[in-house]
Short mmCIF file of C-alpha atoms in Angstrom, two decimals:
data_model
loop_
_atom_site.label_atom_id
_atom_site.label_comp_id
_atom_site.label_asym_id
_atom_site.label_seq_id
_atom_site.Cartn_x
_atom_site.Cartn_y
_atom_site.Cartn_z
CA MET A 1 1.71 -27.32 11.85
CA VAL A 2 0.67 -23.82 10.87
CA GLU A 3 -2.67 -22.51 12.13
CA LEU A 4 -4.86 -19.98 10.32
CA VAL A 5 -5.50 -17.14 12.77
CA HIS A 6 -6.78 -14.41 10.47
CA SER A 7 -8.08 -14.12 6.92
CA GLY A 8 -7.93 -10.54 5.72
CA LYS A 9 -9.10 -8.89 2.53
CA ILE A 10 -5.90 -9.85 0.72
CA ARG A 11 -3.65 -11.77 3.13
CA ASP A 12 -4.09 -14.83 5.30
CA VAL A 13 -2.12 -15.00 8.53
CA TYR A 14 -0.92 -18.34 9.89
CA LEU A 15 0.69 -18.85 13.28
CA ASP A 16 3.76 -21.09 13.44
CA GLY A 17 5.25 -21.07 16.93
CA ASP A 18 6.60 -17.61 17.72
CA GLU A 19 6.42 -16.55 14.08
CA VAL A 20 3.71 -15.95 11.51
CA VAL A 21 3.44 -16.94 7.86
CA LEU A 22 1.85 -14.17 5.81
CA VAL A 23 0.27 -15.44 2.57
CA ALA A 24 -0.78 -12.96 -0.12
CA SER A 25 -3.76 -14.10 -2.19
CA ASP A 26 -4.90 -12.99 -5.65
CA ARG A 27 -7.99 -11.36 -4.11
CA VAL A 28 -8.64 -7.71 -4.83
CA SER A 29 -10.68 -5.33 -2.70
CA VAL A 30 -12.14 -1.91 -3.43
CA TYR A 31 -14.16 0.27 -1.07
CA ASP A 32 -13.34 -2.26 1.69
CA VAL A 33 -15.19 -5.05 -0.18
CA VAL A 34 -13.45 -8.11 -1.62
CA LEU A 35 -14.46 -8.63 -5.23
CA PRO A 36 -15.40 -12.17 -6.35
CA THR A 37 -12.86 -12.30 -9.20
CA PRO A 38 -9.13 -12.79 -8.49
CA ILE A 39 -6.29 -11.11 -10.38
CA PRO A 40 -3.87 -13.90 -11.44
CA ASP A 41 -0.31 -13.52 -10.03
CA LYS A 42 -1.30 -10.56 -7.86
CA GLY A 43 -0.30 -12.20 -4.58
CA ARG A 44 3.11 -13.21 -5.90
CA ILE A 45 3.75 -9.76 -7.36
CA LEU A 46 2.86 -8.01 -4.09
CA THR A 47 5.08 -10.40 -2.13
CA GLN A 48 8.10 -10.22 -4.44
CA LEU A 49 7.96 -6.44 -4.82
CA SER A 50 7.62 -5.99 -1.04
CA LEU A 51 10.67 -8.22 -0.49
CA TRP A 52 12.64 -6.17 -3.03
CA TRP A 53 11.84 -2.96 -1.16
CA PHE A 54 12.30 -4.44 2.34
CA GLU A 55 15.86 -5.41 1.42
CA ARG A 56 16.72 -1.99 0.02
CA LEU A 57 15.18 0.06 2.83
CA ALA A 58 16.32 -2.06 5.80
CA ASP A 59 18.67 0.73 6.90
CA VAL A 60 15.72 3.11 7.34
CA VAL A 61 13.64 0.86 9.60
CA PRO A 62 13.74 -2.83 10.63
CA ASN A 63 11.14 -5.02 8.91
CA HIS A 64 9.25 -8.15 9.87
CA VAL A 65 10.80 -10.54 7.31
CA VAL A 66 12.38 -13.70 8.71
CA SER A 67 12.47 -15.78 5.51
CA ASP A 68 10.80 -15.94 2.10
CA THR A 69 11.95 -19.54 1.52
CA ASP A 70 11.11 -21.24 4.83
CA VAL A 71 7.40 -21.45 4.01
CA PRO A 72 5.07 -24.31 2.98
CA ALA A 73 5.77 -25.32 -0.62
CA GLU A 74 2.22 -24.66 -1.81
CA TRP A 75 2.66 -20.97 -0.95
CA ALA A 76 6.12 -20.52 -2.45
CA GLY A 77 6.55 -17.09 -3.97
CA ARG A 78 3.53 -15.56 -2.25
CA ALA A 79 4.34 -16.19 1.41
CA VAL A 80 6.78 -14.71 3.91
CA ARG A 81 7.77 -16.00 7.34
CA CYS A 82 7.63 -12.99 9.67
CA LYS A 83 8.18 -11.78 13.19
CA ARG A 84 5.03 -11.35 15.23
CA LEU A 85 4.28 -7.67 15.74
CA LYS A 86 1.93 -5.75 17.98
CA MET A 87 0.56 -3.41 15.34
CA ILE A 88 0.13 0.30 15.96
CA GLU A 89 -3.43 1.42 15.29
CA VAL A 90 -2.46 4.20 12.89
CA GLU A 91 -2.27 3.98 9.10
CA CYS A 92 0.94 5.83 8.24
CA ILE A 93 0.54 7.57 4.87
CA ALA A 94 2.96 9.78 2.96
CA ARG A 95 1.78 11.90 0.05
CA GLY A 96 3.94 13.62 -2.55
CA TYR A 97 1.10 14.33 -4.99
CA LEU A 98 -2.57 15.17 -4.62
CA ALA A 99 -5.01 12.38 -5.50
CA GLY A 100 -7.83 10.25 -4.12
CA LEU A 101 -9.04 10.98 -0.61
CA GLY A 102 -6.22 13.45 -0.09
CA LEU A 103 -7.48 15.52 -3.01
CA ARG A 104 -11.03 15.46 -1.69
CA GLU A 105 -9.90 16.49 1.80
CA TYR A 106 -7.84 19.35 0.34
CA GLN A 107 -10.77 20.53 -1.78
CA ALA A 108 -13.00 20.57 1.29
CA THR A 109 -10.60 22.10 3.84
CA GLY A 110 -7.42 23.31 2.14
CA ALA A 111 -5.48 20.83 4.25
CA VAL A 112 -4.86 17.09 4.63
CA SER A 113 -4.60 15.62 8.13
CA GLY A 114 -4.29 19.15 9.43
CA VAL A 115 -1.33 19.96 7.15
CA GLN A 116 -2.19 23.25 5.43
CA LEU A 117 -1.38 23.25 1.70
CA PRO A 118 -1.00 26.12 -0.82
CA ASP A 119 -4.06 27.43 -2.62
CA GLY A 120 -4.69 26.45 -6.23
CA LEU A 121 -3.58 22.82 -6.18
CA VAL A 122 -5.43 20.48 -8.53
CA GLU A 123 -5.75 16.76 -9.14
CA GLY A 124 -2.30 15.32 -9.72
CA SER A 125 -0.43 18.36 -8.37
CA ARG A 126 3.01 17.71 -6.95
CA LEU A 127 3.16 18.96 -3.36
CA PRO A 128 5.89 21.41 -2.28
CA GLU A 129 7.29 18.56 -0.14
CA PRO A 130 6.00 15.14 0.94
CA ILE A 131 3.58 15.26 3.87
CA PHE A 132 2.59 12.81 6.60
CA THR A 133 -1.19 12.25 6.47
CA PRO A 134 -2.09 9.51 8.96
CA THR A 135 -5.52 7.97 9.28
CA THR A 136 -7.32 5.88 11.82
CA LYS A 137 -7.17 2.13 11.32
CA ALA A 138 -10.67 0.67 11.23
CA ALA A 139 -11.17 -3.02 12.00
CA PRO A 140 -11.78 -5.15 8.87
CA GLY A 141 -15.47 -5.78 8.29
CA SER A 142 -16.51 -3.14 10.80
CA GLY A 143 -18.17 -0.99 8.15
CA VAL A 144 -16.23 1.97 9.52
CA HIS A 145 -13.92 3.82 7.13
CA ASP A 146 -10.51 5.18 8.03
CA GLU A 147 -10.56 8.87 8.94
CA PHE A 148 -7.80 11.46 8.64
CA MET A 149 -5.91 12.18 11.88
CA THR A 150 -3.92 15.28 12.74
CA PHE A 151 -0.40 14.81 14.04
CA ALA A 152 -1.61 16.01 17.45
CA GLU A 153 -4.18 13.20 17.45
CA VAL A 154 -1.45 10.66 16.67
CA GLU A 155 0.62 12.08 19.54
CA ALA A 156 -2.36 11.73 21.87
CA GLN A 157 -2.81 8.10 20.83
CA VAL A 158 0.77 6.82 20.86
CA GLY A 159 2.84 9.52 22.58
CA ALA A 160 4.94 12.34 21.16
CA ASP A 161 8.16 10.35 20.70
CA VAL A 162 6.51 7.44 18.89
CA ALA A 163 4.44 9.81 16.74
CA ALA A 164 7.61 11.61 15.68
CA GLU A 165 9.24 8.29 14.74
CA LEU A 166 6.19 7.20 12.75
CA ARG A 167 6.32 10.44 10.78
CA ARG A 168 10.10 10.27 10.27
CA ILE A 169 10.04 6.65 9.08
CA THR A 170 7.04 7.15 6.79
CA LEU A 171 8.48 10.21 5.08
CA GLU A 172 11.96 8.73 4.73
CA VAL A 173 10.63 5.48 3.26
CA TYR A 174 8.53 7.52 0.83
CA ARG A 175 11.40 9.82 -0.18
CA ARG A 176 13.82 6.94 -0.71
CA GLY A 177 11.26 4.85 -2.57
CA ALA A 178 10.10 7.75 -4.73
CA THR A 179 13.70 8.56 -5.70
CA VAL A 180 14.38 4.96 -6.77
CA ALA A 181 11.10 4.74 -8.69
CA ALA A 182 11.68 8.10 -10.42
CA GLU A 183 14.98 6.80 -11.79
CA ARG A 184 12.91 4.06 -13.43
CA GLY A 185 10.26 6.34 -14.87
CA VAL A 186 7.62 5.78 -12.17
CA ILE A 187 6.00 8.36 -9.88
CA ILE A 188 4.95 7.15 -6.44
CA ALA A 189 2.16 9.59 -5.65
CA ASP A 190 1.49 8.28 -2.15
CA THR A 191 1.99 5.18 -0.04
CA LYS A 192 0.72 3.56 3.14
CA LEU A 193 2.85 1.82 5.77
CA GLU A 194 1.92 -0.33 8.75
CA LEU A 195 4.25 -0.47 11.73
CA GLY A 196 4.27 -2.40 14.97
CA TRP A 197 6.35 -3.42 17.96
CA ALA A 198 8.59 -6.48 17.74
CA SER A 199 9.26 -8.64 20.81
CA ASP A 200 12.55 -6.78 21.42
CA GLY A 201 10.70 -3.46 21.61
CA SER A 202 11.85 -2.15 18.22
CA LEU A 203 9.52 -0.25 15.93
CA THR A 204 9.22 -2.54 12.92
CA LEU A 205 7.73 -2.31 9.43
CA GLY A 206 5.14 -4.99 8.65
CA ASP A 207 2.53 -5.97 6.07
CA GLU A 208 3.67 -4.86 2.57
CA LEU A 209 5.89 -2.13 1.20
CA LEU A 210 5.55 0.17 -1.83
CA THR A 211 3.29 -2.17 -3.79
CA PRO A 212 0.43 -1.46 -6.24
CA ASP A 213 -2.01 -2.22 -3.41
CA SER A 214 -0.45 0.15 -0.86
CA SER A 215 0.66 2.94 -3.21
CA ARG A 216 -0.34 4.97 -6.24
CA PHE A 217 2.03 4.45 -9.16
CA TRP A 218 1.93 6.68 -12.26
CA PRO A 219 4.15 6.55 -15.37
CA ALA A 220 6.29 9.71 -15.16
CA ASP A 221 6.15 10.40 -18.89
CA ASP A 222 2.34 10.55 -18.77
CA TRP A 223 1.95 12.71 -15.64
CA GLN A 224 -0.13 15.82 -16.19
CA PRO A 225 -1.97 17.74 -13.44
CA ARG A 226 -5.64 18.73 -13.74
CA ARG A 227 -6.76 15.25 -14.77
CA ALA A 228 -6.89 11.67 -13.54
CA GLN A 229 -3.56 9.92 -14.03
CA PHE A 230 -2.88 6.59 -15.73
CA SER A 231 -2.73 4.18 -12.79
CA MET A 232 -0.29 1.28 -12.48
CA ASP A 233 -2.07 -0.05 -9.42
CA LYS A 234 -5.51 -1.20 -8.33
CA GLN A 235 -7.04 2.21 -9.11
CA HIS A 236 -7.95 0.76 -12.52
CA VAL A 237 -10.21 -1.79 -10.81
CA ARG A 238 -11.58 0.87 -8.45
CA ASP A 239 -12.47 3.11 -11.41
CA TRP A 240 -14.22 0.23 -13.17
CA ALA A 241 -16.21 -0.62 -10.03
CA ALA A 242 -17.25 3.02 -9.57
CA GLY A 243 -18.64 3.06 -13.11
CA THR A 244 -20.85 -0.01 -12.73
CA GLY A 245 -23.49 1.62 -10.53
CA TRP A 246 -22.66 -0.86 -7.75
CA ASP A 247 -23.61 0.48 -4.31
CA LYS A 248 -20.19 -0.45 -2.81
CA LYS A 249 -21.76 -3.01 -0.49
CA PRO A 250 -21.47 -6.83 -0.63
CA PRO A 251 -22.02 -8.69 -2.83
CA ALA A 252 -19.69 -7.08 -5.36
CA PRO A 253 -19.96 -7.67 -9.11
CA GLU A 254 -17.70 -10.02 -11.06
CA ILE A 255 -14.79 -8.27 -12.76
CA PRO A 256 -14.87 -8.60 -16.59
CA ASP A 257 -12.01 -10.50 -18.23
CA GLU A 258 -10.61 -7.41 -19.92
CA ILE A 259 -10.39 -5.52 -16.61
CA VAL A 260 -8.70 -8.52 -14.97
CA ALA A 261 -6.16 -8.72 -17.80
CA ALA A 262 -5.50 -4.98 -17.73
CA ALA A 263 -5.05 -4.96 -13.94
CA ARG A 264 -2.64 -7.91 -14.07
CA GLY A 265 -0.70 -6.20 -16.85
CA ARG A 266 -0.33 -3.01 -14.83
CA TYR A 267 0.86 -4.88 -11.73
CA ILE A 268 3.47 -6.69 -13.84
CA ASP A 269 4.50 -3.47 -15.58
CA VAL A 270 5.24 -1.63 -12.34
CA TYR A 271 7.09 -4.65 -10.93
CA GLU A 272 9.31 -4.88 -14.02
CA ARG A 273 9.96 -1.14 -14.22
CA ILE A 274 10.96 -0.80 -10.59
CA THR A 275 12.97 -4.00 -10.11
CA GLY A 276 14.42 -4.17 -13.62
CA ASP A 277 13.57 -7.90 -13.66
CA ARG A 278 11.27 -9.73 -16.05
CA TRP A 279 8.17 -11.15 -14.35
CA ARG A 280 8.28 -14.93 -14.46
#
């Protein structure tokens, strides 16, 4: 009998003996607030795209997947049986382009997470090379936002050897993923990974991988610096929310039908472009 041990913004975590069952919902969150309107199929798309990437990047870093079929029938397609991990309290982020919080940090300081960048970069600029820009990992519901960390701060928190591995894994996953996506006409501007320790002591990739919730996806044929890019991820919902006048505190407003439909369409589009499979 599985036992619910944690309900996050998007995923519910159930304990089943020595393993966990991770169930992705259709909930969507922006500004750390869960919106009241679900995006149909979102949980299944996140799960199936993550599984696609986990399989292809398993030689870079072990992942937490035990089975995507040995799960309760009512969660089929949106659930994964996983190893239990002791998560590392660092959000591991790789950036290949300048957008979002990274852009704002660069505009304020000329650097991101202490990594100095060339002068004159603008929104959407491609960076000279991908950079590791970790952040703190705030507890859900704490009201505290993640803050950029320098590499030295990561070393102080987890040790020099582990910090170096976190950076190596994050950048290699990003480079490999970005190369695959580029062949399919998609730019991965940035992505976030979560890693933890498995029971055998191995550093292991958990949560999700290169999805529209953990990454920024842009169509390559539409990319143009100096402006906001067409987003194939939840940025479309974030932009809508920012334009409503909402104060970014609960309760959040209902999402209009046309925004729901557009968001679902973009999630499906990026899934189909990257995997080459029709969404079913």
